[in-house]
mmCIF file of N, CA, C and O in Angstrom:
data_model
loop_
_atom_site.group_PDB
_atom_site.id
_atom_site.type_symbol
_atom_site.label_atom_id
_atom_site.label_comp_id
_atom_site.label_asym_id
_atom_site.label_seq_id
_atom_site.Cartn_x
_atom_site.Cartn_y
_atom_site.Cartn_z
ATOM 1 N N UNK O 23 0.830 -1.195 0.000
ATOM 2 C CA UNK O 23 0.000 0.000 0.000
ATOM 3 C C UNK O 23 0.881 1.268 0.000
ATOM 4 O O UNK O 23 0.645 2.180 -0.780
ATOM 5 N N UNK O 24 1.866 1.332 0.909
ATOM 6 C CA UNK O 24 2.760 2.485 1.005
ATOM 7 C C UNK O 24 3.547 2.648 -0.287
ATOM 8 O O UNK O 24 3.707 3.765 -0.789
ATOM 9 N N UNK O 25 4.046 1.539 -0.822
ATOM 10 C CA UNK O 25 4.823 1.595 -2.059
ATOM 11 C C UNK O 25 3.958 2.120 -3.203
ATOM 12 O O UNK O 25 4.398 2.917 -4.024
ATOM 13 N N UNK O 26 2.701 1.690 -3.230
ATOM 14 C CA UNK O 26 1.786 2.149 -4.272
ATOM 15 C C UNK O 26 1.541 3.648 -4.171
ATOM 16 O O UNK O 26 1.492 4.354 -5.185
ATOM 17 N N UNK O 27 1.387 4.186 -2.963
ATOM 18 C CA UNK O 27 1.208 5.619 -2.786
ATOM 19 C C UNK O 27 2.474 6.386 -3.171
ATOM 20 O O UNK O 27 2.403 7.455 -3.779
ATOM 21 N N UNK O 28 3.628 5.843 -2.801
ATOM 22 C CA UNK O 28 4.887 6.530 -3.096
ATOM 23 C C UNK O 28 5.136 6.616 -4.597
ATOM 24 O O UNK O 28 5.705 7.602 -5.081
ATOM 25 N N UNK O 29 4.684 5.634 -5.348
ATOM 26 C CA UNK O 29 4.906 5.637 -6.797
ATOM 27 C C UNK O 29 3.793 6.357 -7.556
ATOM 28 O O UNK O 29 3.935 6.603 -8.748
ATOM 29 N N UNK O 30 2.701 6.710 -6.890
ATOM 30 C CA UNK O 30 1.565 7.339 -7.549
ATOM 31 C C UNK O 30 1.832 8.826 -7.792
ATOM 32 O O UNK O 30 2.084 9.585 -6.860
ATOM 33 N N UNK O 31 1.775 9.235 -9.069
ATOM 34 C CA UNK O 31 1.971 10.649 -9.404
ATOM 35 C C UNK O 31 0.846 11.507 -8.824
ATOM 36 O O UNK O 31 1.081 12.633 -8.401
ATOM 37 N N UNK O 32 -0.353 10.996 -8.786
ATOM 38 C CA UNK O 32 -1.485 11.740 -8.240
ATOM 39 C C UNK O 32 -1.281 12.015 -6.756
ATOM 40 O O UNK O 32 -1.483 13.140 -6.285
ATOM 41 N N UNK O 33 -0.857 10.975 -6.015
ATOM 42 C CA UNK O 33 -0.631 11.165 -4.589
ATOM 43 C C UNK O 33 0.536 12.110 -4.347
ATOM 44 O O UNK O 33 0.500 12.928 -3.424
ATOM 45 N N UNK O 34 1.574 12.030 -5.169
ATOM 46 C CA UNK O 34 2.712 12.932 -5.016
ATOM 47 C C UNK O 34 2.289 14.381 -5.227
ATOM 48 O O UNK O 34 2.693 15.270 -4.484
ATOM 49 N N UNK O 35 1.451 14.633 -6.257
ATOM 50 C CA UNK O 35 0.941 15.998 -6.483
ATOM 51 C C UNK O 35 0.105 16.456 -5.290
ATOM 52 O O UNK O 35 0.212 17.600 -4.852
ATOM 53 N N UNK O 36 -0.735 15.542 -4.790
ATOM 54 C CA UNK O 36 -1.558 15.871 -3.625
ATOM 55 C C UNK O 36 -0.682 16.230 -2.425
ATOM 56 O O UNK O 36 -0.929 17.213 -1.726
ATOM 57 N N UNK O 37 0.353 15.444 -2.176
ATOM 58 C CA UNK O 37 1.231 15.677 -1.024
ATOM 59 C C UNK O 37 1.967 17.002 -1.167
ATOM 60 O O UNK O 37 2.063 17.779 -0.210
ATOM 61 N N UNK O 38 2.492 17.295 -2.369
ATOM 62 C CA UNK O 38 3.214 18.552 -2.575
ATOM 63 C C UNK O 38 2.266 19.736 -2.446
ATOM 64 O O UNK O 38 2.588 20.746 -1.810
ATOM 65 N N UNK O 39 1.084 19.613 -3.034
ATOM 66 C CA UNK O 39 0.076 20.680 -2.971
ATOM 67 C C UNK O 39 -0.328 20.941 -1.512
ATOM 68 O O UNK O 39 -0.393 22.095 -1.069
ATOM 69 N N UNK O 40 -0.580 19.885 -0.756
ATOM 70 C CA UNK O 40 -0.975 20.022 0.644
ATOM 71 C C UNK O 40 0.147 20.632 1.468
ATOM 72 O O UNK O 40 -0.092 21.532 2.287
ATOM 73 N N UNK O 41 1.385 20.184 1.241
ATOM 74 C CA UNK O 41 2.516 20.730 1.971
ATOM 75 C C UNK O 41 2.678 22.221 1.675
ATOM 76 O O UNK O 41 2.937 23.011 2.585
ATOM 77 N N UNK O 42 2.518 22.611 0.424
ATOM 78 C CA UNK O 42 2.643 24.022 0.050
ATOM 79 C C UNK O 42 1.596 24.865 0.770
ATOM 80 O O UNK O 42 1.894 25.947 1.274
ATOM 81 N N UNK O 43 0.361 24.375 0.828
ATOM 82 C CA UNK O 43 -0.703 25.113 1.520
ATOM 83 C C UNK O 43 -0.434 25.199 3.019
ATOM 84 O O UNK O 43 -0.643 26.257 3.632
ATOM 85 N N UNK O 44 0.026 24.118 3.604
ATOM 86 C CA UNK O 44 0.303 24.124 5.045
ATOM 87 C C UNK O 44 1.416 25.117 5.358
ATOM 88 O O UNK O 44 1.311 25.892 6.316
ATOM 89 N N UNK O 45 2.468 25.121 4.563
ATOM 90 C CA UNK O 45 3.571 26.056 4.792
ATOM 91 C C UNK O 45 3.103 27.504 4.637
ATOM 92 O O UNK O 45 3.492 28.386 5.407
ATOM 93 N N UNK O 46 2.258 27.744 3.632
ATOM 94 C CA UNK O 46 1.737 29.098 3.412
ATOM 95 C C UNK O 46 0.895 29.552 4.602
ATOM 96 O O UNK O 46 1.040 30.673 5.099
ATOM 97 N N UNK O 47 0.016 28.679 5.093
ATOM 98 C CA UNK O 47 -0.837 29.048 6.228
ATOM 99 C C UNK O 47 -0.028 29.233 7.500
ATOM 100 O O UNK O 47 -0.334 30.099 8.315
ATOM 101 N N UNK O 48 1.020 28.432 7.679
ATOM 102 C CA UNK O 48 1.894 28.614 8.837
ATOM 103 C C UNK O 48 2.554 29.983 8.791
ATOM 104 O O UNK O 48 2.596 30.707 9.789
ATOM 105 N N UNK O 49 3.090 30.333 7.616
ATOM 106 C CA UNK O 49 3.789 31.609 7.472
ATOM 107 C C UNK O 49 2.818 32.773 7.660
ATOM 108 O O UNK O 49 3.103 33.716 8.405
ATOM 109 N N UNK O 50 1.654 32.713 6.989
ATOM 110 C CA UNK O 50 0.664 33.784 7.114
ATOM 111 C C UNK O 50 0.157 33.902 8.544
ATOM 112 O O UNK O 50 -0.020 35.004 9.063
ATOM 113 N N UNK O 51 -0.069 32.765 9.194
ATOM 114 C CA UNK O 51 -0.554 32.784 10.570
ATOM 115 C C UNK O 51 0.467 33.391 11.511
ATOM 116 O O UNK O 51 0.132 34.186 12.379
ATOM 117 N N UNK O 52 1.726 33.035 11.333
ATOM 118 C CA UNK O 52 2.779 33.575 12.184
ATOM 119 C C UNK O 52 2.918 35.079 11.980
ATOM 120 O O UNK O 52 3.057 35.832 12.940
ATOM 121 N N UNK O 53 2.856 35.518 10.728
ATOM 122 C CA UNK O 53 2.942 36.959 10.459
ATOM 123 C C UNK O 53 1.754 37.695 11.066
ATOM 124 O O UNK O 53 1.905 38.785 11.618
ATOM 125 N N UNK O 54 0.577 37.095 10.969
ATOM 126 C CA UNK O 54 -0.634 37.725 11.526
ATOM 127 C C UNK O 54 -0.519 37.828 13.045
ATOM 128 O O UNK O 54 -0.837 38.871 13.632
ATOM 129 N N UNK O 55 -0.070 36.761 13.692
ATOM 130 C CA UNK O 55 0.081 36.773 15.150
ATOM 131 C C UNK O 55 1.118 37.816 15.562
ATOM 132 O O UNK O 55 0.909 38.573 16.509
ATOM 133 N N UNK O 56 2.239 37.870 14.843
ATOM 134 C CA UNK O 56 3.275 38.859 15.174
ATOM 135 C C UNK O 56 2.748 40.282 15.009
ATOM 136 O O UNK O 56 3.046 41.161 15.819
ATOM 137 N N UNK O 57 1.956 40.522 13.964
ATOM 138 C CA UNK O 57 1.385 41.849 13.757
ATOM 139 C C UNK O 57 0.422 42.205 14.896
ATOM 140 O O UNK O 57 0.424 43.341 15.389
ATOM 141 N N UNK O 58 -0.379 41.250 15.331
ATOM 142 C CA UNK O 58 -1.313 41.486 16.425
ATOM 143 C C UNK O 58 -0.567 41.767 17.733
ATOM 144 O O UNK O 58 -0.948 42.654 18.501
ATOM 145 N N UNK O 59 0.508 41.030 17.967
ATOM 146 C CA UNK O 59 1.296 41.249 19.188
ATOM 147 C C UNK O 59 1.938 42.625 19.158
ATOM 148 O O UNK O 59 1.956 43.337 20.170
ATOM 149 N N UNK O 60 2.471 43.027 17.998
ATOM 150 C CA UNK O 60 3.071 44.355 17.877
ATOM 151 C C UNK O 60 2.042 45.449 18.146
ATOM 152 O O UNK O 60 2.318 46.421 18.852
ATOM 153 N N UNK O 61 0.848 45.296 17.597
ATOM 154 C CA UNK O 61 -0.209 46.290 17.793
ATOM 155 C C UNK O 61 -0.621 46.342 19.272
ATOM 156 O O UNK O 61 -0.806 47.425 19.831
ATOM 157 N N UNK O 62 -0.731 45.199 19.897
ATOM 158 C CA UNK O 62 -1.083 45.158 21.318
ATOM 159 C C UNK O 62 -0.007 45.830 22.161
ATOM 160 O O UNK O 62 -0.317 46.595 23.079
ATOM 161 N N UNK O 63 1.245 45.591 21.818
ATOM 162 C CA UNK O 63 2.348 46.207 22.557
ATOM 163 C C UNK O 63 2.311 47.726 22.401
ATOM 164 O O UNK O 63 2.509 48.465 23.373
ATOM 165 N N UNK O 64 2.043 48.204 21.197
ATOM 166 C CA UNK O 64 1.960 49.653 20.965
ATOM 167 C C UNK O 64 0.851 50.262 21.810
ATOM 168 O O UNK O 64 1.024 51.305 22.441
ATOM 169 N N UNK O 65 -0.315 49.630 21.792
ATOM 170 C CA UNK O 65 -1.450 50.163 22.544
ATOM 171 C C UNK O 65 -1.188 50.127 24.050
ATOM 172 O O UNK O 65 -1.533 51.064 24.769
ATOM 173 N N UNK O 66 -0.573 49.042 24.530
ATOM 174 C CA UNK O 66 -0.286 48.944 25.956
ATOM 175 C C UNK O 66 0.736 49.992 26.381
ATOM 176 O O UNK O 66 0.594 50.613 27.438
ATOM 177 N N UNK O 67 1.745 50.201 25.551
ATOM 178 C CA UNK O 67 2.755 51.207 25.873
ATOM 179 C C UNK O 67 2.137 52.590 25.887
ATOM 180 O O UNK O 67 2.378 53.385 26.801
ATOM 181 N N UNK O 68 1.308 52.864 24.896
ATOM 182 C CA UNK O 68 0.647 54.167 24.822
ATOM 183 C C UNK O 68 -0.250 54.387 26.044
ATOM 184 O O UNK O 68 -0.230 55.446 26.660
ATOM 185 N N UNK O 69 -1.000 53.357 26.414
ATOM 186 C CA UNK O 69 -1.895 53.476 27.573
ATOM 187 C C UNK O 69 -1.102 53.630 28.858
ATOM 188 O O UNK O 69 -1.476 54.416 29.735
ATOM 189 N N UNK O 70 0.005 52.917 28.972
ATOM 190 C CA UNK O 70 0.805 53.003 30.195
ATOM 191 C C UNK O 70 1.406 54.387 30.363
ATOM 192 O O UNK O 70 1.389 54.948 31.458
ATOM 193 N N UNK O 71 1.934 54.946 29.286
ATOM 194 C CA UNK O 71 2.547 56.261 29.403
ATOM 195 C C UNK O 71 1.499 57.357 29.554
ATOM 196 O O UNK O 71 1.722 58.320 30.273
ATOM 197 N N UNK O 72 0.361 57.216 28.904
ATOM 198 C CA UNK O 72 -0.661 58.247 29.054
ATOM 199 C C UNK O 72 -1.281 58.188 30.445
ATOM 200 O O UNK O 72 -1.643 59.205 31.011
ATOM 201 N N UNK O 73 -1.379 57.011 31.039
ATOM 202 C CA UNK O 73 -1.934 56.871 32.380
ATOM 203 C C UNK O 73 -0.968 57.403 33.426
ATOM 204 O O UNK O 73 -1.363 58.114 34.341
ATOM 205 N N UNK O 74 0.312 57.085 33.277
ATOM 206 C CA UNK O 74 1.265 57.506 34.301
ATOM 207 C C UNK O 74 1.514 59.003 34.264
ATOM 208 O O UNK O 74 1.733 59.627 35.290
ATOM 209 N N UNK O 75 1.458 59.615 33.085
ATOM 210 C CA UNK O 75 1.717 61.053 33.005
ATOM 211 C C UNK O 75 0.537 61.870 33.500
ATOM 212 O O UNK O 75 0.704 62.940 34.056
ATOM 213 N N UNK O 76 -0.669 61.355 33.315
ATOM 214 C CA UNK O 76 -1.848 62.105 33.762
ATOM 215 C C UNK O 76 -2.469 61.477 34.999
ATOM 216 O O UNK O 76 -3.597 61.778 35.338
ATOM 217 N N UNK O 77 -1.739 60.615 35.666
ATOM 218 C CA UNK O 77 -2.275 59.907 36.823
ATOM 219 C C UNK O 77 -2.592 60.846 37.970
ATOM 220 O O UNK O 77 -3.646 60.772 38.574
ATOM 221 N N UNK O 78 -1.694 61.763 38.279
ATOM 222 C CA UNK O 78 -1.932 62.649 39.417
ATOM 223 C C UNK O 78 -3.083 63.608 39.130
ATOM 224 O O UNK O 78 -3.889 63.885 39.998
ATOM 225 N N UNK O 79 -3.183 64.101 37.910
ATOM 226 C CA UNK O 79 -4.273 65.013 37.560
ATOM 227 C C UNK O 79 -5.604 64.286 37.534
ATOM 228 O O UNK O 79 -6.607 64.794 38.017
ATOM 229 N N UNK O 80 -5.622 63.062 36.992
ATOM 230 C CA UNK O 80 -6.889 62.348 36.900
ATOM 231 C C UNK O 80 -7.337 61.838 38.255
ATOM 232 O O UNK O 80 -8.524 61.754 38.516
ATOM 233 N N UNK O 81 -6.404 61.498 39.139
ATOM 234 C CA UNK O 81 -6.827 60.992 40.446
ATOM 235 C C UNK O 81 -7.453 62.095 41.287
ATOM 236 O O UNK O 81 -8.404 61.859 42.016
ATOM 237 N N UNK O 82 -6.925 63.305 41.188
ATOM 238 C CA UNK O 82 -7.522 64.379 41.970
ATOM 239 C C UNK O 82 -8.873 64.777 41.394
ATOM 240 O O UNK O 82 -9.794 65.054 42.135
ATOM 241 N N UNK O 83 -9.009 64.777 40.072
ATOM 242 C CA UNK O 83 -10.296 65.115 39.489
ATOM 243 C C UNK O 83 -11.285 63.978 39.663
ATOM 244 O O UNK O 83 -12.479 64.204 39.797
ATOM 245 N N UNK O 84 -10.805 62.724 39.669
ATOM 246 C CA UNK O 84 -11.704 61.584 39.839
ATOM 247 C C UNK O 84 -12.300 61.571 41.233
ATOM 248 O O UNK O 84 -13.468 61.254 41.411
ATOM 249 N N UNK O 85 -11.499 61.916 42.237
ATOM 250 C CA UNK O 85 -12.037 61.876 43.588
ATOM 251 C C UNK O 85 -13.050 62.990 43.805
ATOM 252 O O UNK O 85 -14.011 62.818 44.540
ATOM 253 N N UNK O 86 -12.861 64.132 43.152
ATOM 254 C CA UNK O 86 -13.816 65.212 43.334
ATOM 255 C C UNK O 86 -15.057 65.008 42.474
ATOM 256 O O UNK O 86 -16.152 65.327 42.905
ATOM 257 N N UNK O 87 -14.903 64.429 41.274
ATOM 258 C CA UNK O 87 -16.063 64.298 40.394
ATOM 259 C C UNK O 87 -16.909 63.081 40.733
ATOM 260 O O UNK O 87 -18.112 63.096 40.555
ATOM 261 N N UNK O 88 -16.296 62.001 41.214
ATOM 262 C CA UNK O 88 -17.074 60.795 41.479
ATOM 263 C C UNK O 88 -17.519 60.698 42.928
ATOM 264 O O UNK O 88 -18.074 59.688 43.327
ATOM 265 N N UNK O 89 -17.244 61.675 43.714
ATOM 266 C CA UNK O 89 -17.693 61.660 45.091
ATOM 267 C C UNK O 89 -16.840 60.769 45.967
ATOM 268 O O UNK O 89 -17.302 60.260 46.965
ATOM 269 N N UNK O 90 -15.598 60.513 45.566
ATOM 270 C CA UNK O 90 -14.702 59.715 46.395
ATOM 271 C C UNK O 90 -14.888 58.221 46.247
ATOM 272 O O UNK O 90 -14.636 57.489 47.178
ATOM 273 N N UNK O 91 -15.368 57.733 45.114
ATOM 274 C CA UNK O 91 -15.546 56.302 44.888
ATOM 275 C C UNK O 91 -14.258 55.653 44.391
ATOM 276 O O UNK O 91 -14.267 54.882 43.465
ATOM 277 N N UNK O 92 -13.166 55.965 45.015
ATOM 278 C CA UNK O 92 -11.898 55.375 44.614
ATOM 279 C C UNK O 92 -11.764 54.013 45.262
ATOM 280 O O UNK O 92 -12.396 53.719 46.284
ATOM 281 N N UNK O 93 -10.919 53.165 44.695
ATOM 282 C CA UNK O 93 -10.689 51.852 45.254
ATOM 283 C C UNK O 93 -9.982 51.971 46.589
ATOM 284 O O UNK O 93 -9.097 52.794 46.770
ATOM 285 N N UNK O 94 -10.389 51.148 47.499
ATOM 286 C CA UNK O 94 -9.801 51.149 48.829
ATOM 287 C C UNK O 94 -9.214 49.766 49.087
ATOM 288 O O UNK O 94 -9.688 48.778 48.531
ATOM 289 N N UNK O 95 -8.216 49.684 49.935
ATOM 290 C CA UNK O 95 -7.680 48.356 50.253
ATOM 291 C C UNK O 95 -8.721 47.541 51.004
ATOM 292 O O UNK O 95 -9.580 48.091 51.689
ATOM 293 N N UNK O 96 -8.669 46.217 50.862
ATOM 294 C CA UNK O 96 -9.663 45.390 51.539
ATOM 295 C C UNK O 96 -9.512 45.485 53.055
ATOM 296 O O UNK O 96 -8.422 45.671 53.578
ATOM 297 N N UNK O 97 -10.641 45.394 53.737
ATOM 298 C CA UNK O 97 -10.624 45.423 55.197
ATOM 299 C C UNK O 97 -10.370 44.016 55.716
ATOM 300 O O UNK O 97 -10.803 43.029 55.120
ATOM 301 N N UNK O 98 -9.716 43.928 56.830
ATOM 302 C CA UNK O 98 -9.476 42.641 57.459
ATOM 303 C C UNK O 98 -10.796 42.138 58.044
ATOM 304 O O UNK O 98 -11.499 42.885 58.738
ATOM 305 N N UNK O 99 -11.181 40.891 57.751
ATOM 306 C CA UNK O 99 -12.453 40.389 58.276
ATOM 307 C C UNK O 99 -12.378 40.178 59.787
ATOM 308 O O UNK O 99 -11.305 40.064 60.367
ATOM 309 N N UNK O 100 -13.557 40.148 60.385
ATOM 310 C CA UNK O 100 -13.611 39.893 61.829
ATOM 311 C C UNK O 100 -13.079 38.494 62.107
ATOM 312 O O UNK O 100 -13.229 37.586 61.289
ATOM 313 N N UNK O 101 -12.491 38.330 63.265
ATOM 314 C CA UNK O 101 -11.922 37.041 63.623
ATOM 315 C C UNK O 101 -12.806 36.315 64.618
ATOM 316 O O UNK O 101 -13.690 36.914 65.241
ATOM 317 N N UNK O 102 -12.566 35.035 64.760
ATOM 318 C CA UNK O 102 -13.244 34.244 65.769
ATOM 319 C C UNK O 102 -14.686 33.919 65.413
ATOM 320 O O UNK O 102 -15.104 33.951 64.256
ATOM 321 N N UNK O 103 -15.461 33.630 66.445
ATOM 322 C CA UNK O 103 -16.867 33.237 66.286
ATOM 323 C C UNK O 103 -17.692 34.352 65.636
ATOM 324 O O UNK O 103 -18.480 34.083 64.730
ATOM 325 N N UNK O 104 -17.554 35.630 66.072
ATOM 326 C CA UNK O 104 -18.335 36.685 65.419
ATOM 327 C C UNK O 104 -18.036 36.782 63.913
ATOM 328 O O UNK O 104 -18.943 36.984 63.106
ATOM 329 N N UNK O 105 -16.773 36.608 63.529
ATOM 330 C CA UNK O 105 -16.419 36.646 62.110
ATOM 331 C C UNK O 105 -17.032 35.496 61.340
ATOM 332 O O UNK O 105 -17.507 35.658 60.225
ATOM 333 N N UNK O 106 -17.048 34.315 61.960
ATOM 334 C CA UNK O 106 -17.648 33.151 61.316
ATOM 335 C C UNK O 106 -19.131 33.362 61.064
ATOM 336 O O UNK O 106 -19.633 33.140 59.971
ATOM 337 N N UNK O 107 -19.861 33.808 62.101
ATOM 338 C CA UNK O 107 -21.303 34.007 61.934
ATOM 339 C C UNK O 107 -21.610 35.146 60.972
ATOM 340 O O UNK O 107 -22.599 35.093 60.236
ATOM 341 N N UNK O 108 -20.781 36.163 60.966
ATOM 342 C CA UNK O 108 -20.985 37.260 60.034
ATOM 343 C C UNK O 108 -20.820 36.764 58.590
ATOM 344 O O UNK O 108 -21.642 37.060 57.713
ATOM 345 N N UNK O 109 -19.772 35.991 58.333
ATOM 346 C CA UNK O 109 -19.536 35.459 56.993
ATOM 347 C C UNK O 109 -20.637 34.485 56.593
ATOM 348 O O UNK O 109 -21.122 34.506 55.453
ATOM 349 N N UNK O 110 -21.057 33.641 57.531
ATOM 350 C CA UNK O 110 -22.111 32.680 57.228
ATOM 351 C C UNK O 110 -23.415 33.409 56.917
ATOM 352 O O UNK O 110 -24.149 33.040 55.995
ATOM 353 N N UNK O 111 -23.708 34.471 57.655
ATOM 354 C CA UNK O 111 -24.920 35.243 57.384
ATOM 355 C C UNK O 111 -24.887 35.879 56.000
ATOM 356 O O UNK O 111 -25.903 35.892 55.300
ATOM 357 N N UNK O 112 -23.725 36.395 55.596
ATOM 358 C CA UNK O 112 -23.609 36.984 54.258
ATOM 359 C C UNK O 112 -23.851 35.943 53.177
ATOM 360 O O UNK O 112 -24.545 36.187 52.190
ATOM 361 N N UNK O 113 -23.284 34.755 53.351
ATOM 362 C CA UNK O 113 -23.459 33.686 52.366
ATOM 363 C C UNK O 113 -24.907 33.249 52.289
ATOM 364 O O UNK O 113 -25.470 33.072 51.203
ATOM 365 N N UNK O 114 -25.564 33.098 53.427
ATOM 366 C CA UNK O 114 -26.967 32.687 53.439
ATOM 367 C C UNK O 114 -27.839 33.751 52.783
ATOM 368 O O UNK O 114 -28.717 33.435 51.972
ATOM 369 N N UNK O 115 -27.588 35.035 53.107
ATOM 370 C CA UNK O 115 -28.371 36.107 52.479
ATOM 371 C C UNK O 115 -28.157 36.123 50.959
ATOM 372 O O UNK O 115 -29.107 36.296 50.202
ATOM 373 N N UNK O 116 -26.921 35.929 50.542
ATOM 374 C CA UNK O 116 -26.652 35.913 49.104
ATOM 375 C C UNK O 116 -27.338 34.739 48.430
ATOM 376 O O UNK O 116 -27.949 34.871 47.368
ATOM 377 N N UNK O 117 -27.311 33.542 49.071
ATOM 378 C CA UNK O 117 -27.940 32.357 48.491
ATOM 379 C C UNK O 117 -29.453 32.512 48.420
ATOM 380 O O UNK O 117 -30.092 32.012 47.485
ATOM 381 N N UNK O 118 -30.042 33.168 49.406
ATOM 382 C CA UNK O 118 -31.490 33.359 49.406
ATOM 383 C C UNK O 118 -31.941 34.545 48.563
ATOM 384 O O UNK O 118 -33.136 34.749 48.382
ATOM 385 N N UNK O 119 -30.985 35.328 48.087
ATOM 386 C CA UNK O 119 -31.336 36.468 47.259
ATOM 387 C C UNK O 119 -31.717 37.687 48.063
ATOM 388 O O UNK O 119 -32.272 38.631 47.506
ATOM 389 N N UNK O 120 -31.459 37.690 49.344
ATOM 390 C CA UNK O 120 -31.804 38.816 50.207
ATOM 391 C C UNK O 120 -30.769 39.922 50.060
ATOM 392 O O UNK O 120 -31.100 41.089 50.033
ATOM 393 N N UNK O 121 -29.522 39.532 49.931
ATOM 394 C CA UNK O 121 -28.430 40.486 49.814
ATOM 395 C C UNK O 121 -28.360 40.994 48.376
ATOM 396 O O UNK O 121 -28.365 40.214 47.431
ATOM 397 N N UNK O 122 -28.287 42.295 48.186
ATOM 398 C CA UNK O 122 -28.219 42.876 46.843
ATOM 399 C C UNK O 122 -26.879 42.621 46.201
ATOM 400 O O UNK O 122 -26.745 42.625 44.978
ATOM 401 N N UNK O 123 -25.870 42.409 46.976
ATOM 402 C CA UNK O 123 -24.522 42.201 46.466
ATOM 403 C C UNK O 123 -24.340 40.743 46.082
ATOM 404 O O UNK O 123 -24.514 39.853 46.884
ATOM 405 N N UNK O 124 -23.987 40.487 44.826
ATOM 406 C CA UNK O 124 -23.846 39.083 44.362
ATOM 407 C C UNK O 124 -22.421 38.782 44.229
ATOM 408 O O UNK O 124 -21.671 38.681 43.495
#
């Protein structure tokens, strides 16, 4: 069977044609991915520099315009039995749909 395929001109044309298409798609795909990565890098660099240069101005205007809704560090949860019951109550309220926060 293998010998018959190796000697078949039709199969040889098929194999060469398929290999050519696979190589073309590999090359085009790699170029496309590289172009996308370059574009992403440009946008990220632009966003990083525009954010860092206007960070102090935007943070002061953001706190005054949004009413102080800036991110805050997480609070340490209560410890011991009161902390356990508080957490359990939050979970039960969330499961029952009583708590608005999901």
